[in-house]
Amino acid sequence: MDPRIGDSVAGTRNPHQSPDGLKHAFKDWRKFQDGASLQESNLKSEEEWLVSDTMFTEVPESIFMKFMNMEGKSIKPNEPIGGCLLVFPSFLPPECQVSLLDRLINRDLSTPAHQTNLNLHYNIEHPPVGKSFLDYKKDFVPFVAKDPDAHPNLSMERAMKSKLRWITLGGQYDWTNKVYPDEAPPKFPEDIYQLLNEVFPIMKPQAAIVNFYSPGDTLSLHRDISEHVDRGLISISIGCEAMFMIGVDGKDGAGSRYQVLRLRSGDAVLMSGKSRYAWHGVPKIIPNTCPEFLHDWPGPCYPKWEGYMKTKRINLNLIPDSWLIYPAIPSAIDQRDVTGEYIQQFRSPRKIEITETDTDGIAANTTIGAWKARGVTEAFFHRAALAHQLVIYLQEIFFEAAFADAQTLDDYFAKYNKPIGHLHGFSMSLKDRFHAKGVDTTMGYVGWIGTFKGKKNTGKEKVFESGMVRELRNVSAVLYCKTSVSYTPMAVEAINNLIGYTWNTKNHNPACGGSSGGESALIGLKGSPAEASVKFLQHSMICMAFDRQQAGASKLVIKALLSQQPWLYDPLVNEIPWRDEQGQPILDLVNSNGGGQLFFGVMRNDGVVQPQPPVNRAFDIVVKTIEKLGNKAIDWSPSSHERGLALALKAWFYDGGNNVQDAFSLRGKHIASQLTCNYGGCKSEFTASQIVEVNVAKREYQRVFAILDSISSITGTGRPVDAAIIAAVAPFPSARL
């Protein structure tokens, strides 16, 4: 059982659907009448993970005084016990509750960067800087419906009384699309951060949800499985009292166990350990229970709103981001190499084990149920998040959807004791060439955001999926992110206008090479076990600038994709199922312990560009290593690369470069400096006859360039070389930035 989820419901496939036993108990508690027992529980005493009514060691007064901008005493923060549910009665003093309310509503609600539930359907007239929404008259209408036929305009009174349900602070989660926006979030309020961090040192709050309740409101049973954190969640209550229910479903369907707590104004709850992912909700807001010291809030500063809190409960839920690297990202001087032990220090041994297991080992564990899909998914999420902070490569993330997919796989395995598909629970990343539902495919162009290949209103935006993405889902791979590519992708640096540079993982001084720099950086930091490939797999429905790229993928992934018979959907895919027997002779040689000799082709120079000394030195090291192992390196001189380059330059400009120019101009961007040598100015488009002529010449060049056949005569084995040609990726080492 995954301890982060707790006992699962046998056969339940929807990770957001609460167990029937808890659901019935929740409905009963909605009928709660004041005067009933304050604590109710059917949890057995041996339930170690759930502890209630734990009195918090007295918090130094200086912490609260500091928050209220009053002279304080020395601060000695208390650290709570982790691993369970802890309730801290009367945690916030009355004066501090008032001060927190003032900041949340008069300051944070009025900040345009802080999204609310009203932003989705209304254009909002925010008050001027330094003013509050409460400065408006009650009949003023600052919430104008985007679609008047669907929603009426809202006055201040109606919005504050019943329509305002939540505010987000810090990380602005998009609840509609289930993603975090690409742009940097507003800074989390520093004073609230300091207050909670000093009292709870384990907390590094980066986001918060402020919920607004009135009597009659409820919060349905749910599990916070979309918040990808290991540390606890803290919830603080202000205003009317509420019944808080938390529980688990019985093992093997033996019945639900739960506890109901009555939370008063100023109480705090820490959910950590197993309780962090238990089912919980609020079945009842208890009317007429607002403490007297809040009856007149927010008067006298806003007398026309006096008494607002009498019928309100406000709940501040602080979400820590334990995946942030503290205290800061190291500079290239402080930490040049961020692979290996450096990135491992931020992770648990269990997550290191998962992410550093090879692809076959991961699949072997997930397909027999030894590792849960959700556990594997979270391990790679965490590592991917750390890797992005170090080298910047994430173009798009869809963690929420991936968590739901992984949970569905776990629920299926729990019910039927078998996996779904060859890649059951196998986490995978995608280059930002592949279309995936719910996220953009931009290819590094700012103008492609919110479009389908730069075009609007096509009906395909964020819903269309590339053929290979569909096939990966069919074999139950869990897809969770897309990685950066260089513009077009034609630049030799991993850079685009959306996220900037992707840095080198082994040496932080130079940039990472392009165009697949984002994917290579992620795999280099073991944030993904494999990535998708093209050419002999499903090749259509991929967003590309040019049909010339090919990336590596593991045998496991290729076999799984070929099982989907991609040639039935894409005419460019050759109908070639996986054939183990073709590779067996080479494997026999490798495993013969010196009984056979492998031959490697080495191209030191392409006849056009002379490699620099560091690259030549690398060639010498590789060749010596090959020979030291008893194998043979064969120098190979290719057919004219100058001829091949001339053909490539023609093929790249069939449209005269207009496509690239148009993509940059969509958002008024000038063409990137890395591309100006080729695309700085538009050329004449090729005619149909000219294109045919180039294609004929290309096929002839490919025939002459029959690498393996041309070398087979000099290996002395009657077969071609046993490995691909070893050649330099570039004539020079990576440049320091």
XYZ file of C-alpha atoms in Angstrom:
737
model
C 0.000 0.000 0.000
C 1.283 3.438 -0.922
C 1.453 5.255 2.425
C 0.751 8.569 0.738
C -2.681 7.398 -0.349
C -3.772 5.223 2.570
C -6.126 2.268 2.167
C -7.671 2.235 -1.274
C -11.168 1.204 -2.172
C -11.236 -2.202 -3.813
C -12.117 -1.745 -7.449
C -12.326 2.058 -7.309
C -10.675 3.501 -10.386
C -11.365 7.183 -9.783
C -8.789 8.503 -7.270
C -11.106 11.410 -6.455
C -14.185 9.291 -5.617
C -14.519 8.837 -1.876
C -15.297 5.407 -0.372
C -18.978 4.638 0.221
C -18.524 4.145 3.972
C -16.939 7.551 4.460
C -19.420 9.139 2.099
C -22.401 7.906 4.145
C -20.802 9.068 7.400
C -20.104 12.454 5.816
C -23.786 12.835 4.881
C -24.801 11.995 8.451
C -22.504 14.657 9.847
C -24.025 17.260 7.545
C -27.086 16.920 9.806
C -25.007 17.759 12.894
C -26.848 19.865 15.480
C -24.965 22.115 17.855
C -24.673 20.575 21.292
C -23.533 17.167 20.089
C -20.217 15.718 21.221
C -17.278 17.804 20.108
C -15.145 14.776 19.208
C -16.493 11.669 17.509
C -14.458 8.738 16.290
C -14.759 5.115 15.293
C -11.028 4.826 14.802
C -9.406 2.084 16.817
C -6.822 2.966 19.424
C -4.081 1.244 17.435
C -4.448 3.748 14.625
C -1.060 5.326 15.226
C -1.179 7.692 12.292
C -4.094 9.732 13.589
C -3.691 11.794 16.764
C -6.016 14.594 17.803
C -6.246 17.279 20.484
C -2.498 17.465 20.841
C -1.689 20.597 22.788
C 0.990 22.630 21.147
C 3.939 23.630 23.297
C 3.557 27.310 24.023
C 4.626 29.370 21.040
C 7.002 32.210 21.923
C 4.994 35.398 22.093
C 7.686 37.155 20.088
C 6.708 35.309 16.889
C 3.163 36.653 16.943
C 4.333 40.095 18.055
C 6.726 40.206 15.133
C 3.948 39.291 12.705
C 1.850 42.165 14.040
C 4.798 44.577 13.561
C 5.258 45.010 17.298
C 8.501 44.848 19.209
C 9.179 41.201 20.132
C 11.373 38.989 22.206
C 13.939 36.389 21.186
C 12.522 33.675 18.923
C 12.959 30.007 19.735
C 10.744 28.195 17.233
C 8.995 25.014 18.276
C 9.109 22.079 15.894
C 6.007 19.852 15.950
C 6.095 16.101 15.835
C 5.758 14.813 12.274
C 4.082 11.784 10.825
C 0.496 12.240 12.043
C -2.485 14.539 12.342
C -1.897 17.181 14.992
C -4.493 19.661 16.234
C -3.324 22.846 17.954
C -6.283 24.444 19.797
C -6.241 28.254 20.043
C -3.049 28.362 18.025
C -3.461 31.980 16.851
C -4.141 34.612 19.535
C -7.219 36.815 18.846
C -5.145 39.855 17.946
C -3.128 37.805 15.482
C -6.307 36.448 13.865
C -7.506 39.990 13.266
C -4.148 41.006 11.833
C -4.115 37.982 9.510
C -7.672 38.750 8.319
C -6.705 42.341 7.533
C -3.821 41.184 5.357
C -5.666 38.402 3.560
C -8.736 40.439 2.609
C -7.576 44.048 2.510
C -4.192 43.362 0.919
C -3.935 39.938 -0.723
C -7.461 39.749 -2.142
C -6.937 43.181 -3.707
C -3.743 42.125 -5.481
C -4.579 41.381 -9.164
C -1.896 38.674 -9.387
C -3.734 36.585 -6.783
C -6.376 34.603 -8.656
C -9.814 33.852 -7.209
C -12.685 31.647 -8.329
C -14.270 34.815 -9.799
C -11.463 35.370 -12.330
C -12.750 32.559 -14.535
C -16.076 34.190 -15.385
C -15.604 37.881 -14.579
C -13.524 40.847 -15.635
C -12.527 42.413 -12.325
C -11.934 46.070 -11.523
C -9.341 45.853 -8.778
C -8.974 48.757 -6.353
C -5.981 51.100 -6.721
C -2.692 50.133 -5.087
C -2.941 50.553 -1.328
C -6.737 50.284 -1.343
C -9.042 47.386 -0.497
C -12.118 45.918 -2.159
C -13.852 46.912 1.062
C -13.299 50.565 0.067
C -15.978 50.028 -2.586
C -19.626 50.604 -1.737
C -21.694 47.468 -1.322
C -23.762 48.181 -4.443
C -20.720 48.895 -6.626
C -20.229 46.349 -9.441
C -16.514 45.537 -9.919
C -17.214 42.029 -11.282
C -18.441 42.246 -14.887
C -19.424 38.937 -16.484
C -17.387 37.816 -19.476
C -20.504 36.079 -20.804
C -23.624 37.994 -19.672
C -25.875 35.182 -20.894
C -24.205 32.720 -18.553
C -23.475 34.853 -15.484
C -24.925 38.068 -14.026
C -22.693 40.947 -13.003
C -21.782 40.916 -9.322
C -21.992 43.714 -6.819
C -19.484 43.880 -4.009
C -22.096 42.778 -1.479
C -23.146 39.681 -3.418
C -19.569 38.694 -4.195
C -18.390 38.988 -0.596
C -21.532 37.426 0.843
C -21.782 34.271 -1.247
C -19.807 34.192 -4.515
C -16.189 34.586 -3.384
C -15.048 31.059 -2.523
C -11.245 31.082 -2.645
C -8.064 33.082 -3.243
C -4.700 31.614 -4.180
C -1.510 33.087 -2.770
C 1.943 32.470 -4.216
C 1.768 29.627 -6.734
C -1.307 30.389 -8.840
C -2.719 26.969 -9.661
C -5.001 26.864 -12.710
C -7.938 24.818 -11.420
C -9.562 24.606 -14.869
C -6.607 23.205 -16.790
C -4.986 21.510 -13.767
C -1.578 23.075 -14.434
C 0.641 25.845 -13.134
C 1.052 28.701 -15.649
C 4.402 29.104 -17.390
C 4.985 32.602 -16.038
C 6.579 33.088 -12.642
C 3.997 33.254 -9.803
C 3.654 36.293 -7.563
C 5.803 36.139 -4.479
C 4.212 34.442 -1.500
C 3.410 37.050 1.206
C 6.643 37.366 3.143
C 5.057 38.133 6.520
C 2.779 35.068 6.420
C 5.718 32.941 5.273
C 7.866 34.111 8.174
C 5.125 33.512 10.744
C 4.508 29.900 9.720
C 8.135 29.069 9.040
C 9.238 30.275 12.483
C 6.549 28.306 14.278
C 6.774 25.242 12.017
C 10.372 25.039 10.750
C 9.451 22.092 8.525
C 7.226 24.416 6.497
C 8.500 26.320 3.469
C 5.110 27.608 2.274
C 5.125 28.565 -1.401
C 1.380 28.514 -2.056
C -1.828 28.834 -0.093
C -5.544 28.543 -0.708
C -7.807 30.824 1.310
C -11.310 29.317 1.461
C -14.439 31.342 2.319
C -17.373 29.490 3.928
C -20.861 30.445 5.109
C -23.313 28.356 7.155
C -24.769 25.758 4.816
C -21.533 25.354 2.882
C -19.566 22.103 2.870
C -16.238 20.894 1.555
C -16.674 17.447 0.025
C -14.471 14.538 0.987
C -11.281 14.548 -1.020
C -7.602 13.630 -0.967
C -4.914 16.178 -1.792
C -3.148 13.962 -4.307
C -2.571 16.767 -6.790
C -0.173 18.633 -4.485
C 3.192 17.041 -5.052
C 4.856 17.573 -1.693
C 6.304 15.394 1.024
C 5.972 17.785 3.941
C 2.773 18.445 5.834
C -0.081 20.770 5.040
C -1.169 23.318 7.634
C -4.740 24.562 7.896
C -5.749 27.536 10.079
C -9.380 28.360 10.922
C -10.752 31.867 11.517
C -14.371 32.783 12.251
C -17.266 30.348 12.606
C -16.591 26.845 13.858
C -16.632 23.819 11.568
C -16.833 20.057 11.775
C -13.735 18.530 10.190
C -13.852 14.878 9.158
C -10.804 12.756 8.305
C -10.599 9.028 7.702
C -9.517 6.014 5.705
C -11.289 3.149 4.017
C -10.936 -0.226 5.665
C -8.332 -2.703 4.524
C -9.728 -5.253 2.093
C -13.036 -3.375 2.138
C -13.556 -4.093 5.861
C -15.200 -0.757 6.568
C -14.396 2.905 6.871
C -12.723 4.478 9.897
C -12.875 8.170 10.546
C -12.650 10.924 13.128
C -14.647 14.149 13.357
C -13.136 17.192 15.052
C -14.739 20.508 15.932
C -12.391 23.280 14.835
C -12.746 26.735 16.372
C -11.411 30.111 15.352
C -7.650 30.185 15.824
C -7.221 26.391 15.741
C -4.526 24.943 13.482
C -4.257 21.456 12.010
C -1.080 19.858 10.706
C -1.614 16.948 8.300
C 1.585 15.023 7.708
C 2.672 11.452 7.181
C -0.212 9.176 6.202
C -2.815 11.700 7.276
C -1.500 14.052 4.577
C -3.185 11.898 1.934
C -6.215 10.678 3.894
C -9.794 11.478 2.922
C -10.991 14.660 4.601
C -13.681 17.294 4.285
C -15.949 19.748 6.095
C -19.523 18.450 6.415
C -20.798 21.367 8.481
C -20.188 25.061 9.173
C -21.787 25.750 12.547
C -23.795 29.012 12.576
C -23.634 31.592 15.361
C -20.212 30.427 16.550
C -18.000 33.309 15.443
C -16.010 34.520 18.486
C -17.076 37.866 19.880
C -13.781 39.596 19.131
C -14.489 39.112 15.385
C -18.149 40.212 15.455
C -17.389 43.777 14.411
C -14.623 43.011 11.912
C -13.620 44.841 9.709
C -14.855 47.956 11.494
C -14.122 50.682 12.414
C -11.905 51.127 9.324
C -14.741 49.912 7.074
C -17.944 50.633 9.033
C -20.266 49.718 6.146
C -18.878 46.154 6.240
C -19.065 45.823 10.027
C -20.265 42.378 11.071
C -19.062 40.611 7.921
C -17.275 37.862 9.887
C -20.300 36.977 12.059
C -21.457 34.460 9.451
C -18.124 33.564 7.879
C -15.414 30.990 8.296
C -12.116 31.592 6.538
C -9.651 28.764 6.225
C -6.004 29.309 5.300
C -4.458 26.151 3.799
C -0.697 26.442 3.445
C 0.967 24.162 0.924
C 4.723 23.710 1.336
C 6.900 23.133 -1.679
C 9.404 20.609 -0.424
C 10.763 20.221 -3.922
C 12.432 23.625 -3.885
C 16.194 23.720 -3.431
C 17.153 25.791 -0.415
C 18.574 28.206 0.306
C 19.345 29.011 -3.341
C 20.364 27.498 -6.654
C 24.173 27.230 -6.701
C 26.220 29.248 -9.167
C 28.522 27.607 -11.705
C 31.438 28.605 -9.487
C 29.949 26.968 -6.398
C 28.748 23.793 -8.119
C 29.829 23.000 -11.660
C 28.486 19.438 -11.849
C 24.902 18.983 -10.589
C 24.553 15.287 -11.454
C 25.096 12.266 -9.183
C 25.550 12.913 -5.495
C 24.675 16.596 -5.769
C 21.084 16.108 -6.914
C 20.761 12.974 -4.761
C 21.140 15.000 -1.559
C 17.643 16.455 -2.048
C 15.956 13.063 -2.325
C 15.095 10.091 -0.174
C 16.901 6.736 -0.646
C 13.658 5.244 -1.927
C 13.250 7.852 -4.659
C 16.910 7.545 -5.598
C 16.454 3.810 -5.979
C 13.460 4.223 -8.284
C 14.901 6.939 -10.514
C 18.298 5.274 -10.851
C 16.906 1.874 -11.813
C 17.213 1.097 -15.518
C 14.177 0.947 -17.774
C 13.864 -2.837 -17.695
C 14.075 -2.831 -13.907
C 11.358 -0.186 -13.559
C 8.987 -2.059 -15.867
C 9.757 -5.355 -14.122
C 8.648 -3.848 -10.810
C 5.590 -1.918 -11.996
C 4.144 -4.726 -14.106
C 4.143 -7.185 -11.200
C 2.860 -4.679 -8.666
C 6.078 -4.529 -6.619
C 6.194 -0.776 -7.279
C 3.041 1.259 -7.492
C 2.639 3.422 -10.564
C 1.922 6.446 -8.414
C 5.078 5.971 -6.370
C 7.206 5.721 -9.515
C 5.454 8.719 -11.029
C 6.025 10.861 -7.964
C 9.690 9.855 -7.759
C 10.301 11.062 -11.315
C 8.167 14.183 -10.777
C 10.291 15.104 -7.798
C 13.555 14.543 -9.621
C 12.269 16.404 -12.680
C 11.308 19.381 -10.490
C 14.753 19.449 -8.890
C 16.435 19.120 -12.272
C 14.482 22.057 -13.694
C 15.645 24.329 -10.895
C 19.241 23.397 -11.638
C 19.323 23.555 -15.434
C 15.928 24.956 -16.671
C 14.411 22.588 -19.200
C 10.691 22.076 -18.449
C 8.586 23.494 -21.256
C 5.235 22.073 -20.131
C 4.136 20.031 -17.105
C 0.980 17.995 -16.613
C 1.658 16.468 -13.216
C -2.008 16.514 -12.163
C -3.141 14.439 -15.148
C -0.220 12.059 -14.687
C -1.054 11.486 -11.013
C -4.631 10.612 -11.973
C -3.394 8.238 -14.708
C -1.003 6.530 -12.293
C -3.697 6.154 -9.638
C -6.014 4.560 -12.205
C -3.319 2.014 -13.029
C -2.798 1.218 -9.342
C -6.513 0.789 -8.760
C -6.764 -1.546 -11.754
C -3.849 -3.666 -10.523
C -5.332 -3.818 -7.025
C -8.593 -5.137 -8.439
C -7.381 -7.534 -11.149
C -3.806 -8.293 -10.020
C -2.389 -7.644 -13.478
C -0.982 -4.668 -15.387
C -2.491 -2.740 -18.272
C -0.102 -2.683 -21.240
C 3.638 -3.227 -21.663
C 4.609 0.059 -19.960
C 2.252 -0.116 -16.988
C 3.298 2.678 -14.624
C 6.413 3.601 -16.635
C 7.017 7.377 -16.401
C 8.090 9.158 -19.584
C 8.873 12.652 -20.786
C 8.251 14.109 -24.244
C 10.109 16.636 -26.322
C 8.106 19.742 -27.114
C 7.503 18.405 -30.607
C 4.737 16.065 -29.563
C 1.172 17.230 -29.130
C -0.351 16.194 -25.786
C -3.761 17.112 -24.441
C -3.997 19.887 -21.915
C -0.735 21.650 -22.808
C 0.712 23.777 -25.583
C 3.165 22.630 -28.226
C 5.247 25.693 -29.025
C 8.527 24.478 -30.552
C 10.119 27.440 -28.771
C 7.906 30.046 -30.488
C 6.160 32.526 -28.195
C 3.562 33.075 -30.927
C 2.467 29.449 -30.769
C 1.226 29.724 -27.167
C -2.490 28.962 -27.045
C -2.569 27.955 -30.714
C -2.206 24.878 -32.873
C 1.024 25.380 -34.842
C 0.500 29.133 -34.707
C -3.145 29.043 -35.820
C -6.103 29.936 -33.602
C -9.602 28.484 -33.409
C -8.680 25.231 -35.139
C -10.445 23.078 -32.546
C -7.180 21.206 -31.950
C -5.631 23.491 -29.352
C -4.651 21.422 -26.274
C -6.886 18.489 -27.296
C -5.067 17.002 -30.294
C -2.484 14.299 -29.566
C 0.365 13.001 -31.710
C 0.139 9.399 -32.816
C 3.048 8.312 -30.660
C 1.549 9.983 -27.603
C -1.647 8.047 -28.165
C 0.318 4.808 -28.510
C 2.273 5.473 -25.321
C -0.984 5.961 -23.453
C -2.329 2.743 -25.004
C 0.546 0.765 -23.473
C -0.040 2.549 -20.114
C 3.008 4.811 -19.996
C 2.523 7.756 -17.618
C 3.378 11.016 -19.404
C 4.123 14.009 -17.206
C 6.150 16.735 -18.921
C 7.505 18.167 -22.161
C 11.076 19.363 -22.445
C 12.577 22.362 -24.171
C 13.878 22.470 -27.722
C 15.826 25.165 -29.509
C 14.091 27.434 -31.979
C 12.727 25.604 -35.056
C 14.672 23.368 -33.737
C 17.736 24.477 -35.686
C 19.990 26.249 -33.190
C 22.936 24.346 -31.734
C 22.144 25.778 -28.297
C 19.190 24.682 -26.177
C 17.488 28.067 -26.050
C 14.114 29.570 -26.853
C 12.149 32.692 -25.988
C 9.835 30.902 -23.565
C 12.201 29.623 -20.882
C 15.626 30.821 -21.996
C 18.759 28.667 -21.742
C 18.924 25.052 -20.724
C 22.205 24.615 -18.876
C 24.740 21.832 -19.063
C 24.308 19.245 -16.309
C 27.955 18.111 -16.092
C 29.482 21.562 -16.410
C 27.319 24.505 -15.439
C 29.556 27.015 -17.198
C 28.615 26.236 -20.830
C 25.163 25.872 -22.333
C 23.545 22.567 -23.172
C 23.606 21.611 -26.846
C 20.535 21.682 -29.090
C 18.111 20.916 -30.359
C 17.148 18.223 -27.855
C 18.946 19.918 -24.981
C 15.985 19.827 -22.620
C 15.453 16.106 -22.997
C 19.147 15.295 -22.689
C 19.408 17.455 -19.562
C 16.447 15.710 -17.954
C 17.737 12.234 -18.752
C 21.237 13.261 -17.657
C 19.834 14.167 -14.235
C 17.726 10.981 -14.243
C 14.449 12.849 -14.190
C 13.117 10.555 -16.926
C 14.028 6.956 -17.767
C 13.337 7.320 -21.497
C 11.931 9.592 -24.160
C 9.958 9.019 -27.325
C 11.539 8.439 -30.731
C 10.510 8.736 -34.363
C 11.227 7.474 -37.893
C 10.658 3.754 -37.533
C 7.875 4.430 -35.044
C 4.719 6.517 -35.350
C 5.995 9.603 -37.145
C 2.936 11.552 -38.140
C 1.095 14.128 -36.050
C 4.317 15.417 -34.515
C 5.045 19.121 -34.536
C 8.325 19.522 -36.428
C 10.194 22.130 -38.325
C 12.037 19.483 -40.351
C 11.675 15.719 -40.839
C 15.271 14.972 -40.013
C 15.581 14.421 -36.290
C 15.868 11.136 -34.537
C 16.273 10.580 -30.825
C 17.175 7.472 -28.910
C 14.775 5.343 -26.962
C 15.215 2.161 -25.011
C 14.522 -1.305 -26.333
C 11.680 -1.593 -23.855
C 9.860 1.482 -25.143
C 10.432 0.636 -28.808
C 9.076 -2.884 -28.384
C 6.022 -1.538 -26.574
C 5.315 1.007 -29.294
C 5.838 -1.481 -32.118
C 3.273 -3.718 -30.443
C 0.745 -1.040 -31.413
C 1.513 -1.616 -35.145
C 2.094 2.075 -35.962
C 2.369 1.300 -39.694
C -1.413 0.903 -39.705
C -1.758 4.619 -38.921
C 1.296 6.203 -40.494
C 2.414 5.386 -44.058
C 5.940 6.629 -43.286
C 6.484 3.849 -40.739
C 8.004 0.643 -42.071
C 6.127 -2.519 -41.165
C 8.922 -4.084 -39.154
C 7.982 -5.766 -35.871
C 10.648 -6.157 -33.207
C 13.059 -8.976 -34.083
C 15.309 -10.137 -31.257
C 17.131 -12.561 -33.556
C 18.639 -9.703 -35.565
C 20.614 -8.433 -32.612
C 21.568 -11.795 -31.185
C 24.841 -12.242 -33.158
C 26.171 -8.939 -31.773
C 25.051 -9.858 -28.252
C 26.841 -13.194 -28.615
C 30.051 -11.359 -29.511
C 29.688 -8.955 -26.599
C 29.115 -11.839 -24.190
C 31.905 -14.022 -25.574
C 34.530 -12.677 -23.120
C 37.144 -11.975 -25.781
C 36.074 -14.740 -28.124
C 34.971 -12.247 -30.774
C 36.034 -8.856 -32.047
C 33.682 -5.935 -32.636
C 34.334 -3.362 -35.354
C 33.600 0.347 -34.932
C 33.629 2.929 -37.704
C 35.310 6.216 -36.772
C 34.835 9.423 -38.775
C 37.399 11.910 -37.481
C 36.809 14.522 -40.149
C 33.897 15.098 -42.515
C 36.079 16.772 -45.140
C 34.457 20.162 -44.570
C 35.276 21.234 -40.999
C 38.430 20.329 -39.069
C 37.702 19.440 -35.415
C 39.568 21.425 -32.770
C 42.260 19.794 -30.565
C 39.922 18.991 -27.617
C 37.633 17.056 -29.969
C 40.564 15.199 -31.524
C 41.763 14.303 -28.045
C 38.320 12.839 -27.322
C 38.610 10.740 -30.500
C 41.967 9.382 -29.329
C 40.529 8.419 -25.935
C 37.577 6.589 -27.516
C 39.727 4.718 -30.055
C 42.256 3.641 -27.413
C 39.428 2.393 -25.197
C 37.937 0.365 -28.067
C 41.280 -1.247 -28.834
C 42.111 -1.823 -25.166
C 38.944 -3.906 -24.910
C 40.113 -6.099 -27.790
C 37.993 -4.546 -30.511
C 38.944 -2.656 -33.652
C 38.365 0.927 -34.757
C 38.227 1.538 -38.504
C 38.810 5.001 -39.903
C 36.098 5.879 -42.363
C 36.092 8.677 -44.923
C 32.567 9.550 -45.983
C 31.166 10.612 -49.277
C 31.336 14.373 -49.757
C 29.666 16.108 -46.840
C 29.946 19.333 -48.768
C 27.562 17.858 -51.311
C 25.235 16.664 -48.562
C 25.251 20.073 -46.867
C 24.357 21.790 -50.133
C 21.363 19.483 -50.551
C 20.276 20.005 -46.934
C 20.391 23.787 -47.266
C 18.104 23.565 -50.271
C 15.636 21.265 -48.498
C 15.525 23.579 -45.484
C 14.493 26.489 -47.687
C 11.784 25.001 -49.867
C 9.479 27.722 -48.516
C 12.140 30.424 -48.683
C 12.303 30.547 -44.889
C 8.844 32.100 -44.629
C 7.577 29.546 -42.114
C 10.271 30.417 -39.574
C 9.917 34.147 -40.168
C 6.139 33.963 -39.727
C 6.418 31.983 -36.480
C 8.675 34.600 -34.894
C 6.526 37.490 -36.110
C 3.312 36.188 -34.474
C 4.231 37.942 -31.218
C 6.380 40.649 -32.761
C 9.588 38.789 -31.982
C 12.678 39.322 -34.083
C 14.263 36.182 -35.435
C 16.712 34.707 -32.950
C 20.365 35.596 -33.421
C 21.241 31.897 -33.555
C 19.229 31.602 -36.783
C 19.984 34.840 -38.594
C 22.794 33.311 -40.657
C 20.259 31.024 -42.359
C 16.918 32.727 -41.816
C 17.860 36.383 -41.524
C 16.071 37.209 -44.739
C 13.450 35.458 -46.827
C 14.524 33.764 -50.055
C 12.547 32.756 -53.122
C 10.334 29.721 -52.674
C 11.241 26.603 -54.654
C 9.045 25.519 -57.533
C 7.623 21.995 -57.694
C 10.166 21.040 -60.337
C 13.049 22.323 -58.218
C 11.828 20.345 -55.195
C 11.627 17.160 -57.291
C 15.159 17.795 -58.547
C 16.506 18.145 -55.001
C 14.711 14.987 -53.843
C 16.158 12.959 -56.734
C 19.655 14.235 -55.929
C 19.088 13.445 -52.241
C 18.172 9.833 -52.961
C 21.251 9.404 -55.138
C 23.426 10.881 -52.402
C 21.878 8.510 -49.866
C 22.685 5.570 -52.134
C 26.328 6.612 -52.431
C 26.352 7.191 -48.681
C 25.555 3.526 -47.970
C 27.762 3.526 -44.880
C 27.443 -0.011 -43.658
C 27.829 -1.632 -47.094
C 30.910 0.436 -47.939
C 32.696 -0.638 -44.744
C 31.746 -4.323 -44.735
C 34.503 -5.079 -47.274
C 37.260 -3.906 -44.928
C 36.103 -5.461 -41.646
C 37.265 -8.881 -42.795
C 34.194 -10.475 -41.195
C 31.814 -10.401 -44.121
C 29.504 -8.134 -42.113
C 29.352 -4.366 -41.747
C 30.568 -2.523 -38.658
C 28.992 -3.652 -35.415
C 28.146 -0.183 -34.139
C 27.060 3.129 -35.622
C 29.726 5.467 -36.928
C 31.500 7.384 -34.160
C 31.677 11.041 -35.165
C 31.908 14.463 -33.562
C 28.632 16.228 -32.842
C 30.383 19.565 -33.381
C 33.928 20.572 -34.317
C 34.431 22.456 -31.051
C 33.724 21.901 -27.345
C 30.813 23.641 -25.668
C 31.405 27.366 -25.368
C 31.485 29.097 -21.982
C 28.630 31.578 -21.571
